[in-house]
Amino acid sequence: TGVQTCALPICTRHFIQRLECAPAGPGLYAVRSNFMVAFTRLDLTRSELLATGVYHDLVAIEGGTARFRAKKALTDASALPHYVVYPL
């Protein structure tokens, strides 16, 4: 799954890869997913990684609708290369 956001002069892409989804109680699921956020400055011709890591989510299914009960993003690096104004 990929999401693109372009606000000149920067275009970002957020990719998510689900790894695991396991029951965690009645109507609850523990979900683990990899993520990668890249950006491209439109005045340059190259893309760069902003962040990579893993999400640990708790999802509740109620009335046929899935909603996050908890969401934690753990980055692979201890420090990100740029100011993060893009939600991970």
CSV table of N, CA and C in Angstrom, one decimal:
chain,number,residue,atom,x,y,z
A,1,THR,N,0.9,-1.2,0.0
A,1,THR,CA,0.0,0.0,0.0
A,1,THR,C,0.9,1.2,0.0
A,2,GLY,N,0.6,2.2,-0.8
A,2,GLY,CA,1.4,3.4,-0.9
A,2,GLY,C,0.5,4.6,-0.9
A,3,VAL,N,0.9,5.7,-0.2
A,3,VAL,CA,0.2,6.9,-0.1
A,3,VAL,C,1.2,8.0,-0.6
A,4,GLN,N,0.7,8.8,-1.5
A,4,GLN,CA,1.5,9.9,-2.1
A,4,GLN,C,1.0,11.3,-1.6
A,5,THR,N,1.8,12.1,-1.1
A,5,THR,CA,1.4,13.5,-0.8
A,5,THR,C,2.4,14.5,-1.4
A,6,CYS,N,1.9,15.3,-2.2
A,6,CYS,CA,2.7,16.3,-2.9
A,6,CYS,C,2.3,17.7,-2.5
A,7,ALA,N,3.2,18.4,-1.9
A,7,ALA,CA,3.0,19.8,-1.5
A,7,ALA,C,4.3,20.5,-2.0
A,8,LEU,N,4.2,21.2,-3.1
A,8,LEU,CA,5.4,21.8,-3.7
A,8,LEU,C,6.2,22.5,-2.6
A,9,PRO,N,7.5,22.3,-2.6
A,9,PRO,CA,8.4,21.6,-3.6
A,9,PRO,C,8.7,20.2,-3.2
A,10,ILE,N,8.0,19.6,-2.3
A,10,ILE,CA,8.4,18.2,-1.8
A,10,ILE,C,7.2,17.2,-2.1
A,11,CYS,N,7.5,16.0,-2.5
A,11,CYS,CA,6.6,15.0,-2.7
A,11,CYS,C,7.0,13.8,-1.8
A,12,THR,N,6.0,13.3,-1.0
A,12,THR,CA,6.4,12.2,-0.1
A,12,THR,C,5.6,10.9,-0.5
A,13,ARG,N,6.1,9.8,-0.2
A,13,ARG,CA,5.4,8.5,-0.4
A,13,ARG,C,5.6,7.7,0.9
A,14,HIS,N,4.5,7.1,1.3
A,14,HIS,CA,4.5,6.3,2.6
A,14,HIS,C,4.0,4.9,2.2
A,15,PHE,N,4.9,3.9,2.3
A,15,PHE,CA,4.6,2.5,2.0
A,15,PHE,C,4.5,1.7,3.2
A,16,ILE,N,3.5,0.8,3.2
A,16,ILE,CA,3.2,-0.1,4.4
A,16,ILE,C,3.1,-1.6,3.9
A,17,GLN,N,3.8,-2.5,4.6
A,17,GLN,CA,3.8,-3.9,4.3
A,17,GLN,C,3.4,-4.7,5.5
A,18,ARG,N,2.1,-5.2,5.5
A,18,ARG,CA,1.7,-6.0,6.6
A,18,ARG,C,2.5,-7.3,6.8
A,19,LEU,N,3.0,-7.6,7.9
A,19,LEU,CA,3.7,-8.8,8.2
A,19,LEU,C,2.9,-9.8,9.0
A,20,GLU,N,2.1,-9.4,9.9
A,20,GLU,CA,1.4,-10.3,10.8
A,20,GLU,C,0.2,-9.7,11.3
A,21,CYS,N,-0.9,-10.5,11.4
A,21,CYS,CA,-2.1,-10.1,12.0
A,21,CYS,C,-2.6,-11.3,12.8
A,22,ALA,N,-2.7,-11.1,14.2
A,22,ALA,CA,-3.1,-12.2,15.0
A,22,ALA,C,-4.1,-11.8,16.0
A,23,PRO,N,-5.1,-12.7,16.3
A,23,PRO,CA,-6.1,-12.4,17.3
A,23,PRO,C,-5.4,-12.0,18.7
A,24,ALA,N,-6.0,-10.9,19.3
A,24,ALA,CA,-5.5,-10.5,20.6
A,24,ALA,C,-6.6,-10.3,21.6
A,25,GLY,N,-7.7,-11.0,21.4
A,25,GLY,CA,-8.8,-10.9,22.3
A,25,GLY,C,-10.1,-10.8,21.5
A,26,PRO,N,-11.2,-10.8,22.2
A,26,PRO,CA,-12.5,-10.7,21.4
A,26,PRO,C,-12.6,-9.4,20.6
A,27,GLY,N,-12.6,-9.5,19.3
A,27,GLY,CA,-12.7,-8.4,18.4
A,27,GLY,C,-11.5,-7.5,18.3
A,28,LEU,N,-10.3,-8.0,18.9
A,28,LEU,CA,-9.1,-7.3,18.8
A,28,LEU,C,-8.0,-8.1,18.0
A,29,TYR,N,-7.2,-7.3,17.3
A,29,TYR,CA,-6.1,-7.9,16.5
A,29,TYR,C,-4.8,-7.2,16.7
A,30,ALA,N,-3.7,-7.9,16.9
A,30,ALA,CA,-2.4,-7.3,17.0
A,30,ALA,C,-1.8,-7.4,15.5
A,31,VAL,N,-1.4,-6.2,15.0
A,31,VAL,CA,-1.0,-6.1,13.6
A,31,VAL,C,0.4,-5.6,13.7
A,32,ARG,N,1.3,-6.2,12.9
A,32,ARG,CA,2.7,-5.7,12.8
A,32,ARG,C,3.0,-5.5,11.3
A,33,SER,N,3.5,-4.3,11.0
A,33,SER,CA,3.7,-3.9,9.6
A,33,SER,C,5.1,-3.2,9.5
A,34,ASN,N,5.8,-3.4,8.4
A,34,ASN,CA,6.9,-2.5,8.0
A,34,ASN,C,6.4,-1.2,7.4
A,35,PHE,N,7.2,-0.2,7.5
A,35,PHE,CA,6.9,1.1,6.8
A,35,PHE,C,8.1,1.7,6.3
A,36,MET,N,7.9,2.5,5.2
A,36,MET,CA,9.0,3.3,4.6
A,36,MET,C,8.4,4.6,4.2
A,37,VAL,N,9.0,5.7,4.5
A,37,VAL,CA,8.6,7.0,4.1
A,37,VAL,C,9.8,7.6,3.3
A,38,ALA,N,9.5,7.9,2.0
A,38,ALA,CA,10.5,8.6,1.2
A,38,ALA,C,10.0,9.9,0.7
A,39,PHE,N,11.0,10.8,0.3
A,39,PHE,CA,10.5,12.1,-0.2
A,39,PHE,C,11.4,12.5,-1.3
A,40,THR,N,10.9,13.3,-2.2
A,40,THR,CA,11.6,13.8,-3.4
A,40,THR,C,11.4,15.4,-3.4
A,41,ARG,N,12.5,16.1,-3.4
A,41,ARG,CA,12.4,17.5,-3.6
A,41,ARG,C,12.2,17.7,-5.1
A,42,LEU,N,11.2,18.4,-5.5
A,42,LEU,CA,10.9,18.5,-6.9
A,42,LEU,C,11.9,19.4,-7.7
A,43,ASP,N,12.7,20.1,-7.0
A,43,ASP,CA,13.7,20.9,-7.6
A,43,ASP,C,15.0,20.1,-7.9
A,44,LEU,N,15.0,18.9,-7.3
A,44,LEU,CA,16.1,18.0,-7.5
A,44,LEU,C,15.6,16.7,-8.2
A,45,THR,N,16.4,15.8,-8.6
A,45,THR,CA,15.9,14.7,-9.4
A,45,THR,C,16.2,13.4,-8.7
A,46,ARG,N,16.3,13.4,-7.4
A,46,ARG,CA,16.5,12.2,-6.6
A,46,ARG,C,15.6,12.1,-5.4
A,47,SER,N,15.4,10.9,-5.0
A,47,SER,CA,14.5,10.6,-3.8
A,47,SER,C,15.4,10.2,-2.7
A,48,GLU,N,15.0,10.5,-1.5
A,48,GLU,CA,15.7,10.1,-0.3
A,48,GLU,C,14.8,9.4,0.7
A,49,LEU,N,15.3,8.5,1.6
A,49,LEU,CA,14.5,7.9,2.7
A,49,LEU,C,14.4,8.9,3.8
A,50,LEU,N,13.2,9.0,4.4
A,50,LEU,CA,13.0,9.8,5.6
A,50,LEU,C,13.1,8.9,6.8
A,51,ALA,N,12.4,7.8,6.7
A,51,ALA,CA,12.3,6.9,7.8
A,51,ALA,C,11.9,5.5,7.4
A,52,THR,N,12.4,4.5,8.1
A,52,THR,CA,11.9,3.1,7.9
A,52,THR,C,11.8,2.5,9.3
A,53,GLY,N,10.9,1.5,9.4
A,53,GLY,CA,10.7,0.9,10.7
A,53,GLY,C,9.5,-0.1,10.7
A,54,VAL,N,9.0,-0.3,11.9
A,54,VAL,CA,7.9,-1.2,12.0
A,54,VAL,C,6.8,-0.6,12.9
A,55,TYR,N,5.5,-0.8,12.5
A,55,TYR,CA,4.4,-0.4,13.3
A,55,TYR,C,3.9,-1.6,14.1
A,56,HIS,N,3.5,-1.3,15.4
A,56,HIS,CA,2.9,-2.3,16.2
A,56,HIS,C,1.5,-1.7,16.6
A,57,ASP,N,0.5,-2.3,16.0
A,57,ASP,CA,-0.9,-1.8,16.1
A,57,ASP,C,-1.8,-2.7,16.9
A,58,LEU,N,-2.8,-2.2,17.5
A,58,LEU,CA,-3.9,-2.9,18.1
A,58,LEU,C,-5.2,-2.4,17.4
A,59,VAL,N,-5.9,-3.3,16.7
A,59,VAL,CA,-7.0,-2.9,16.0
A,59,VAL,C,-8.3,-3.6,16.5
A,60,ALA,N,-9.3,-2.8,16.7
A,60,ALA,CA,-10.6,-3.3,17.3
A,60,ALA,C,-11.6,-3.3,16.1
A,61,ILE,N,-12.3,-4.5,16.0
A,61,ILE,CA,-13.4,-4.6,15.0
A,61,ILE,C,-14.7,-4.5,15.8
A,62,GLU,N,-15.5,-3.4,15.6
A,62,GLU,CA,-16.7,-3.2,16.3
A,62,GLU,C,-17.8,-2.7,15.3
A,63,GLY,N,-18.9,-3.5,15.2
A,63,GLY,CA,-20.0,-3.1,14.3
A,63,GLY,C,-19.5,-3.1,12.8
A,64,GLY,N,-18.6,-4.0,12.5
A,64,GLY,CA,-18.1,-4.1,11.1
A,64,GLY,C,-17.1,-3.0,10.7
A,65,THR,N,-16.7,-2.2,11.7
A,65,THR,CA,-15.7,-1.2,11.4
A,65,THR,C,-14.4,-1.4,12.2
A,66,ALA,N,-13.3,-1.3,11.5
A,66,ALA,CA,-12.0,-1.5,12.2
A,66,ALA,C,-11.5,-0.1,12.6
A,67,ARG,N,-11.0,0.0,13.8
A,67,ARG,CA,-10.4,1.2,14.4
A,67,ARG,C,-9.2,0.9,15.2
A,68,PHE,N,-8.2,1.8,15.1
A,68,PHE,CA,-7.0,1.6,15.9
A,68,PHE,C,-7.3,1.9,17.4
A,69,ARG,N,-6.9,1.0,18.2
A,69,ARG,CA,-6.9,1.2,19.6
A,69,ARG,C,-5.6,1.7,20.1
A,70,ALA,N,-4.5,1.3,19.4
A,70,ALA,CA,-3.1,1.7,19.8
A,70,ALA,C,-2.3,1.6,18.5
A,71,LYS,N,-1.4,2.5,18.3
A,71,LYS,CA,-0.5,2.5,17.2
A,71,LYS,C,0.9,3.0,17.7
A,72,LYS,N,1.9,2.2,17.4
A,72,LYS,CA,3.3,2.6,17.8
A,72,LYS,C,4.2,2.4,16.6
A,73,ALA,N,4.9,3.5,16.3
A,73,ALA,CA,5.9,3.4,15.2
A,73,ALA,C,7.3,3.4,15.8
A,74,LEU,N,8.0,2.3,15.5
A,74,LEU,CA,9.4,2.2,15.9
A,74,LEU,C,10.3,2.3,14.7
A,75,THR,N,11.2,3.4,14.7
A,75,THR,CA,12.0,3.6,13.6
A,75,THR,C,13.3,2.7,13.7
A,76,ASP,N,13.8,2.3,12.5
A,76,ASP,CA,15.1,1.5,12.5
A,76,ASP,C,16.3,2.3,13.0
A,77,ALA,N,16.3,3.6,12.7
A,77,ALA,CA,17.4,4.5,13.1
A,77,ALA,C,17.1,5.2,14.4
A,78,SER,N,18.1,5.5,15.2
A,78,SER,CA,17.8,6.2,16.5
A,78,SER,C,17.6,7.7,16.2
A,79,ALA,N,18.0,8.2,15.1
A,79,ALA,CA,17.8,9.6,14.7
A,79,ALA,C,17.4,9.7,13.3
A,80,LEU,N,16.4,10.5,13.0
A,80,LEU,CA,16.0,10.7,11.6
A,80,LEU,C,16.8,11.8,10.9
A,81,PRO,N,17.0,11.7,9.6
A,81,PRO,CA,17.9,12.6,8.9
A,81,PRO,C,17.4,14.0,8.7
A,82,HIS,N,16.1,14.2,8.8
A,82,HIS,CA,15.5,15.5,8.6
A,82,HIS,C,14.4,15.8,9.7
A,83,TYR,N,14.0,17.0,9.8
A,83,TYR,CA,12.9,17.3,10.7
A,83,TYR,C,11.7,16.5,10.2
A,84,VAL,N,11.0,15.9,11.1
A,84,VAL,CA,9.8,15.1,10.7
A,84,VAL,C,8.6,15.9,11.0
A,85,VAL,N,8.0,16.4,9.9
A,85,VAL,CA,6.7,17.0,10.0
A,85,VAL,C,5.6,16.2,9.3
A,86,TYR,N,6.1,15.0,8.8
A,86,TYR,CA,5.2,14.1,8.1
A,86,TYR,C,4.9,13.0,9.1
A,87,PRO,N,3.6,12.8,9.4
A,87,PRO,CA,3.2,11.8,10.4
A,87,PRO,C,3.6,10.4,10.0
A,88,LEU,N,4.3,9.7,10.9
A,88,LEU,CA,4.7,8.3,10.6
A,88,LEU,C,3.6,7.4,11.0
